[in-house]
mmCIF file of C-alpha atoms in Angstrom:
data_model
loop_
_atom_site.group_PDB
_atom_site.id
_atom_site.type_symbol
_atom_site.label_atom_id
_atom_site.label_comp_id
_atom_site.label_asym_id
_atom_site.label_seq_id
_atom_site.Cartn_x
_atom_site.Cartn_y
_atom_site.Cartn_z
ATOM 1 C CA MET A 1 -32.490 -63.789 -25.422
ATOM 2 C CA PRO A 2 -32.859 -63.628 -21.592
ATOM 3 C CA GLY A 3 -36.274 -61.810 -20.682
ATOM 4 C CA ALA A 4 -37.946 -62.386 -23.867
ATOM 5 C CA ASP A 5 -40.421 -64.508 -22.389
ATOM 6 C CA ALA A 6 -40.804 -61.742 -19.847
ATOM 7 C CA ILE A 7 -41.873 -59.191 -22.272
ATOM 8 C CA ALA A 8 -44.298 -61.569 -24.234
ATOM 9 C CA GLY A 9 -45.676 -63.293 -21.501
ATOM 10 C CA ASP A 10 -45.475 -66.522 -23.502
ATOM 11 C CA SER A 11 -43.207 -67.521 -26.082
ATOM 12 C CA SER A 12 -45.989 -68.559 -28.687
ATOM 13 C CA ARG A 13 -46.914 -64.615 -28.770
ATOM 14 C CA PRO A 14 -45.340 -62.190 -30.691
ATOM 15 C CA ILE A 15 -42.941 -59.992 -28.782
ATOM 16 C CA VAL A 16 -44.886 -56.439 -28.173
ATOM 17 C CA ARG A 17 -42.600 -53.622 -27.216
ATOM 18 C CA PRO A 18 -43.329 -50.277 -25.323
ATOM 19 C CA SER A 19 -43.462 -47.294 -27.843
ATOM 20 C CA ALA A 20 -41.537 -44.172 -26.907
ATOM 21 C CA LEU A 21 -44.102 -42.029 -28.526
ATOM 22 C CA HIS A 22 -46.603 -43.942 -26.167
ATOM 23 C CA ALA A 23 -44.209 -43.313 -22.934
ATOM 24 C CA ALA A 24 -43.709 -39.251 -24.095
ATOM 25 C CA LEU A 25 -47.916 -39.216 -24.435
ATOM 26 C CA VAL A 26 -48.195 -40.460 -21.173
ATOM 27 C CA ALA A 27 -45.610 -38.013 -19.444
ATOM 28 C CA ALA A 28 -46.965 -34.966 -20.861
ATOM 29 C CA THR A 29 -50.373 -35.915 -20.038
ATOM 30 C CA ALA A 30 -49.325 -36.090 -16.267
ATOM 31 C CA PHE A 31 -47.365 -33.444 -16.665
ATOM 32 C CA ALA A 32 -50.317 -30.996 -18.341
ATOM 33 C CA VAL A 33 -52.669 -32.391 -15.563
ATOM 34 C CA TYR A 34 -50.960 -30.775 -12.613
ATOM 35 C CA ALA A 35 -49.249 -27.933 -14.022
ATOM 36 C CA ASN A 36 -51.854 -25.565 -12.315
ATOM 37 C CA ALA A 37 -50.737 -27.251 -8.963
ATOM 38 C CA LEU A 38 -47.268 -25.702 -9.308
ATOM 39 C CA PRO A 39 -47.734 -22.352 -7.789
ATOM 40 C CA ASN A 40 -49.208 -22.941 -4.936
ATOM 41 C CA ALA A 41 -47.948 -22.787 -1.462
ATOM 42 C CA PHE A 42 -46.534 -24.980 1.204
ATOM 43 C CA LEU A 43 -49.541 -26.400 3.526
ATOM 44 C CA TRP A 44 -49.954 -28.619 6.324
ATOM 45 C CA ASP A 45 -47.507 -31.374 6.726
ATOM 46 C CA ASP A 46 -45.221 -29.344 4.318
ATOM 47 C CA LEU A 47 -44.433 -27.036 7.300
ATOM 48 C CA PHE A 48 -42.962 -29.943 9.186
ATOM 49 C CA LEU A 49 -41.546 -31.901 6.622
ATOM 50 C CA VAL A 50 -39.848 -29.043 4.713
ATOM 51 C CA VAL A 51 -40.185 -25.446 5.672
ATOM 52 C CA GLY A 52 -39.486 -26.073 9.382
ATOM 53 C CA ASN A 53 -37.572 -29.401 8.575
ATOM 54 C CA PRO A 54 -33.603 -28.415 9.743
ATOM 55 C CA ALA A 55 -32.045 -32.134 8.598
ATOM 56 C CA ILE A 56 -33.156 -31.564 4.751
ATOM 57 C CA LYS A 57 -31.380 -28.324 4.745
ATOM 58 C CA ARG A 58 -27.707 -29.459 5.766
ATOM 59 C CA TRP A 59 -25.610 -31.986 4.026
ATOM 60 C CA ASP A 60 -24.166 -33.056 6.972
ATOM 61 C CA ALA A 61 -27.378 -34.080 8.490
ATOM 62 C CA LEU A 62 -28.346 -36.466 5.684
ATOM 63 C CA PRO A 63 -27.267 -39.905 7.244
ATOM 64 C CA ALA A 64 -29.399 -38.863 10.051
ATOM 65 C CA LEU A 65 -32.324 -39.112 8.004
ATOM 66 C CA PHE A 66 -31.888 -42.519 7.839
ATOM 67 C CA THR A 67 -31.988 -43.261 11.614
ATOM 68 C CA SER A 68 -34.909 -41.074 12.517
ATOM 69 C CA ASP A 69 -38.617 -40.337 12.015
ATOM 70 C CA LEU A 70 -39.837 -38.688 9.048
ATOM 71 C CA PHE A 71 -41.209 -35.903 11.272
ATOM 72 C CA PRO A 72 -38.434 -33.900 12.628
ATOM 73 C CA GLY A 73 -37.905 -32.958 16.386
ATOM 74 C CA ALA A 74 -40.733 -33.625 18.811
ATOM 75 C CA VAL A 75 -43.159 -34.261 16.255
ATOM 76 C CA ARG A 76 -43.297 -38.127 16.451
ATOM 77 C CA SER A 77 -45.285 -39.844 13.518
ATOM 78 C CA GLY A 78 -44.266 -43.273 13.535
ATOM 79 C CA TYR A 79 -43.212 -43.172 9.857
ATOM 80 C CA TYR A 80 -39.995 -44.620 8.606
ATOM 81 C CA ARG A 81 -39.911 -42.894 5.159
ATOM 82 C CA PRO A 82 -35.924 -41.704 4.633
ATOM 83 C CA LEU A 83 -35.915 -41.748 1.061
ATOM 84 C CA GLN A 84 -39.029 -39.175 1.198
ATOM 85 C CA ALA A 85 -36.957 -36.875 3.124
ATOM 86 C CA LEU A 86 -33.734 -37.392 1.151
ATOM 87 C CA THR A 87 -35.723 -35.962 -1.785
ATOM 88 C CA TYR A 88 -37.020 -33.045 0.094
ATOM 89 C CA ALA A 89 -33.086 -32.430 0.824
ATOM 90 C CA ILE A 90 -32.274 -32.711 -2.539
ATOM 91 C CA ASP A 91 -35.033 -30.163 -3.977
ATOM 92 C CA TYR A 92 -34.038 -28.006 -1.033
ATOM 93 C CA GLY A 93 -30.535 -27.761 -2.279
ATOM 94 C CA VAL A 94 -31.910 -27.107 -6.058
ATOM 95 C CA TRP A 95 -34.832 -24.754 -4.950
ATOM 96 C CA GLY A 96 -34.084 -23.241 -1.717
ATOM 97 C CA LEU A 97 -38.039 -23.068 -0.553
ATOM 98 C CA VAL A 98 -39.336 -22.591 -3.591
ATOM 99 C CA PRO A 99 -42.957 -24.386 -3.333
ATOM 100 C CA ALA A 100 -43.293 -24.744 -7.554
ATOM 101 C CA GLY A 101 -39.797 -26.662 -7.212
ATOM 102 C CA PHE A 102 -40.926 -29.360 -4.613
ATOM 103 C CA ARG A 103 -44.172 -29.651 -6.607
ATOM 104 C CA LEU A 104 -42.585 -30.174 -10.214
ATOM 105 C CA THR A 105 -40.652 -32.837 -8.555
ATOM 106 C CA ASN A 106 -43.984 -34.737 -7.206
ATOM 107 C CA VAL A 107 -45.292 -34.503 -10.713
ATOM 108 C CA ALA A 108 -41.977 -35.886 -12.201
ATOM 109 C CA TRP A 109 -42.551 -39.035 -9.898
ATOM 110 C CA HIS A 110 -45.976 -39.110 -10.782
ATOM 111 C CA ALA A 111 -45.376 -38.994 -14.639
ATOM 112 C CA ALA A 112 -42.499 -41.574 -14.398
ATOM 113 C CA THR A 113 -44.910 -44.102 -12.534
ATOM 114 C CA ALA A 114 -47.590 -43.694 -14.993
ATOM 115 C CA VAL A 115 -44.752 -44.587 -17.750
ATOM 116 C CA LEU A 116 -43.531 -47.502 -15.906
ATOM 117 C CA LEU A 117 -47.183 -48.599 -15.588
ATOM 118 C CA TYR A 118 -47.402 -48.722 -19.422
ATOM 119 C CA VAL A 119 -43.995 -50.699 -19.568
ATOM 120 C CA ALA A 120 -45.213 -53.046 -17.317
ATOM 121 C CA GLY A 121 -48.756 -53.387 -18.817
ATOM 122 C CA VAL A 122 -47.111 -53.949 -22.305
ATOM 123 C CA ARG A 123 -44.927 -56.641 -20.725
ATOM 124 C CA VAL A 124 -47.594 -58.340 -18.973
ATOM 125 C CA ILE A 125 -50.752 -58.370 -21.209
ATOM 126 C CA GLY A 126 -48.637 -57.775 -24.669
ATOM 127 C CA ILE A 127 -51.430 -54.842 -25.828
ATOM 128 C CA ALA A 128 -49.758 -51.595 -26.447
ATOM 129 C CA THR A 129 -53.083 -49.975 -26.752
ATOM 130 C CA ALA A 130 -54.405 -51.090 -23.330
ATOM 131 C CA ALA A 131 -51.739 -50.606 -21.740
ATOM 132 C CA LEU A 132 -51.404 -46.694 -23.081
ATOM 133 C CA LEU A 133 -55.388 -46.524 -21.941
ATOM 134 C CA ALA A 134 -54.228 -48.162 -18.755
ATOM 135 C CA ALA A 135 -51.385 -45.249 -17.998
ATOM 136 C CA LEU A 136 -53.326 -42.684 -19.213
ATOM 137 C CA LEU A 137 -56.164 -43.356 -16.976
ATOM 138 C CA PHE A 138 -53.958 -43.781 -13.787
ATOM 139 C CA ALA A 139 -51.887 -40.124 -15.145
ATOM 140 C CA VAL A 140 -55.066 -38.255 -14.907
ATOM 141 C CA HIS A 141 -57.515 -40.172 -11.976
ATOM 142 C CA PRO A 142 -58.456 -37.788 -9.359
ATOM 143 C CA ILE A 143 -57.501 -40.403 -6.952
ATOM 144 C CA HIS A 144 -54.073 -39.147 -6.938
ATOM 145 C CA VAL A 145 -54.273 -35.482 -6.320
ATOM 146 C CA GLU A 146 -53.400 -35.354 -2.636
ATOM 147 C CA ALA A 147 -50.653 -37.582 -3.519
ATOM 148 C CA VAL A 148 -49.085 -35.418 -6.343
ATOM 149 C CA ALA A 149 -50.510 -31.849 -5.629
ATOM 150 C CA TYR A 150 -49.376 -32.169 -1.739
ATOM 151 C CA VAL A 151 -45.853 -32.446 -1.324
ATOM 152 C CA ALA A 152 -45.843 -34.354 1.965
ATOM 153 C CA GLY A 153 -47.599 -36.757 -0.121
ATOM 154 C CA ARG A 154 -44.679 -37.712 -2.370
ATOM 155 C CA SER A 155 -44.104 -41.124 -0.530
ATOM 156 C CA ASP A 156 -46.929 -42.394 -2.763
ATOM 157 C CA PRO A 157 -45.674 -41.971 -6.333
ATOM 158 C CA LEU A 158 -41.963 -42.183 -4.985
ATOM 159 C CA SER A 159 -42.578 -45.794 -3.572
ATOM 160 C CA ALA A 160 -44.723 -46.520 -6.754
ATOM 161 C CA ALA A 161 -41.906 -45.797 -9.128
ATOM 162 C CA PHE A 162 -40.040 -48.377 -6.984
ATOM 163 C CA ILE A 163 -42.434 -50.927 -7.103
ATOM 164 C CA LEU A 164 -43.296 -50.993 -10.640
ATOM 165 C CA GLY A 165 -39.171 -50.790 -11.326
ATOM 166 C CA ALA A 166 -38.700 -54.128 -9.004
ATOM 167 C CA ALA A 167 -41.713 -55.253 -10.888
ATOM 168 C CA LEU A 168 -40.242 -54.748 -14.382
ATOM 169 C CA ALA A 169 -36.567 -56.195 -13.469
ATOM 170 C CA PHE A 170 -38.291 -59.302 -11.792
ATOM 171 C CA LEU A 171 -39.945 -59.576 -15.112
ATOM 172 C CA ARG A 172 -36.570 -59.978 -16.636
ATOM 173 C CA GLY A 173 -36.033 -63.916 -15.430
ATOM 174 C CA ASP A 174 -32.217 -63.367 -14.924
ATOM 175 C CA ARG A 175 -30.106 -63.150 -11.879
ATOM 176 C CA THR A 176 -29.315 -59.796 -12.735
ATOM 177 C CA GLY A 177 -33.214 -58.733 -12.648
ATOM 178 C CA ARG A 178 -33.585 -60.474 -9.777
ATOM 179 C CA ILE A 179 -30.956 -58.588 -7.679
ATOM 180 C CA ALA A 180 -32.081 -55.267 -9.210
ATOM 181 C CA SER A 181 -35.493 -55.933 -8.315
ATOM 182 C CA ALA A 182 -34.712 -56.189 -4.661
ATOM 183 C CA ALA A 183 -32.537 -53.385 -4.494
ATOM 184 C CA LEU A 184 -35.551 -51.482 -5.803
ATOM 185 C CA TYR A 185 -37.629 -53.491 -3.504
ATOM 186 C CA PHE A 186 -35.700 -51.905 -0.500
ATOM 187 C CA LEU A 187 -35.435 -48.332 -2.251
ATOM 188 C CA ALA A 188 -39.602 -48.673 -2.540
ATOM 189 C CA LEU A 189 -39.960 -49.621 1.317
ATOM 190 C CA LEU A 190 -37.690 -46.277 2.232
ATOM 191 C CA ALA A 191 -40.147 -44.731 0.567
ATOM 192 C CA ARG A 192 -43.542 -45.973 1.869
ATOM 193 C CA GLU A 193 -43.920 -49.042 4.438
ATOM 194 C CA ALA A 194 -46.973 -50.143 2.114
ATOM 195 C CA ALA A 195 -44.443 -51.735 -0.510
ATOM 196 C CA LEU A 196 -43.916 -54.564 1.881
ATOM 197 C CA VAL A 197 -46.954 -55.928 -0.418
ATOM 198 C CA LEU A 198 -44.637 -56.489 -3.764
ATOM 199 C CA PRO A 199 -43.340 -60.229 -3.584
ATOM 200 C CA LEU A 200 -47.131 -61.080 -3.452
ATOM 201 C CA LEU A 201 -48.002 -59.087 -6.456
ATOM 202 C CA LEU A 202 -44.959 -60.843 -8.253
ATOM 203 C CA LEU A 203 -46.064 -64.178 -7.404
ATOM 204 C CA LEU A 204 -49.771 -63.379 -8.588
ATOM 205 C CA VAL A 205 -48.166 -61.751 -12.047
ATOM 206 C CA ASP A 206 -45.663 -64.805 -12.184
ATOM 207 C CA ARG A 207 -48.151 -67.489 -11.627
ATOM 208 C CA LEU A 208 -51.293 -66.363 -13.161
ATOM 209 C CA PRO A 209 -52.242 -66.393 -16.924
ATOM 210 C CA PRO A 210 -51.392 -65.039 -19.378
ATOM 211 C CA ARG A 211 -47.655 -65.480 -17.904
ATOM 212 C CA SER A 212 -48.028 -68.787 -15.628
ATOM 213 C CA THR A 213 -44.067 -69.229 -15.657
ATOM 214 C CA ARG A 214 -44.113 -70.486 -11.894
ATOM 215 C CA ARG A 215 -40.787 -69.391 -10.751
ATOM 216 C CA PRO A 216 -39.149 -71.450 -8.071
ATOM 217 C CA LEU A 217 -39.740 -69.992 -4.697
ATOM 218 C CA ARG A 218 -36.476 -69.562 -3.930
ATOM 219 C CA ASP A 219 -36.645 -66.541 -6.516
ATOM 220 C CA TYR A 220 -38.276 -64.505 -3.879
ATOM 221 C CA TRP A 221 -35.649 -65.127 -0.842
ATOM 222 C CA PRO A 222 -34.286 -62.263 -1.647
ATOM 223 C CA TYR A 223 -37.265 -60.197 -0.571
ATOM 224 C CA LEU A 224 -37.443 -61.703 2.931
ATOM 225 C CA PHE A 225 -33.897 -60.564 3.484
ATOM 226 C CA VAL A 226 -34.537 -56.894 2.089
ATOM 227 C CA LEU A 227 -37.772 -57.145 4.422
ATOM 228 C CA ALA A 228 -35.724 -58.154 7.073
ATOM 229 C CA VAL A 229 -33.090 -55.353 6.703
ATOM 230 C CA TYR A 230 -35.792 -53.015 6.235
ATOM 231 C CA ALA A 231 -37.621 -53.990 10.058
ATOM 232 C CA ALA A 232 -34.439 -53.608 11.755
ATOM 233 C CA LEU A 233 -33.865 -50.449 10.435
ATOM 234 C CA ARG A 234 -37.199 -49.252 11.204
ATOM 235 C CA SER A 235 -37.408 -50.525 14.829
ATOM 236 C CA ALA A 236 -34.248 -48.677 15.685
ATOM 237 C CA SER A 237 -35.389 -45.273 14.132
ATOM 238 C CA VAL A 238 -39.022 -45.023 14.720
ATOM 239 C CA ALA A 239 -40.653 -44.991 17.956
ATOM 240 C CA PRO A 240 -42.895 -48.238 18.742
ATOM 241 C CA GLY A 241 -46.610 -46.991 18.866
ATOM 242 C CA ALA A 242 -46.326 -43.183 17.797
ATOM 243 C CA THR A 243 -49.305 -41.375 16.935
ATOM 244 C CA PRO A 244 -49.305 -40.009 13.746
ATOM 245 C CA ALA A 245 -49.158 -35.832 13.759
ATOM 246 C CA THR A 246 -51.803 -35.731 10.803
ATOM 247 C CA ALA A 247 -53.858 -38.419 9.213
ATOM 248 C CA ALA A 248 -52.951 -36.875 5.685
ATOM 249 C CA VAL A 249 -49.171 -38.029 5.231
#
């Protein structure tokens, strides 16, 4: 069965599958921890990226999000994160300028990331309880407060969710998985540039115990193609040497 070794990590070990109950517990924990942040007002960079951003308030302006700096108008940040801006446009279409709606989306992305971390943990180490504990710790760890409770910090959970999705697709070990992984990697880059490290992480996961499958290096070529496309888009859209509007984003 394709992907069976990816789930077990070693054909000599029994296959351990993620538990739906565990996944629901991780998601519920993530929502419970951040529920008290939902009513808070927009602040700091939220005022630039959401409240005062005309590009997210008109559907005909959405293509421009993919050819421009994250910050609108005269403010230049040097960040190329069109997927982050697109999620703000979707939120605005659903909620208007209701802060709770935007924060609910942040929490949902954080919860999704925690669940994907649990699934990845099960597939890589093959111990559901250990993966559950790691995912619960991730869900409640205070290091994520700014990324989840601050609307402008959305790039972190957004990119992380696509990174983990790309890793899980790669672990399938078949051609479909590799194609899906490269596509998800591209989305992760469009959310936050820090995602560029994913191919190195996949190389480590693939070649270190308990997996040690040693896939051929040609399996990593699609990521280089994705990186080249992303670099071209970014260089054409973001002014070089731009000074970030704030250090918080």
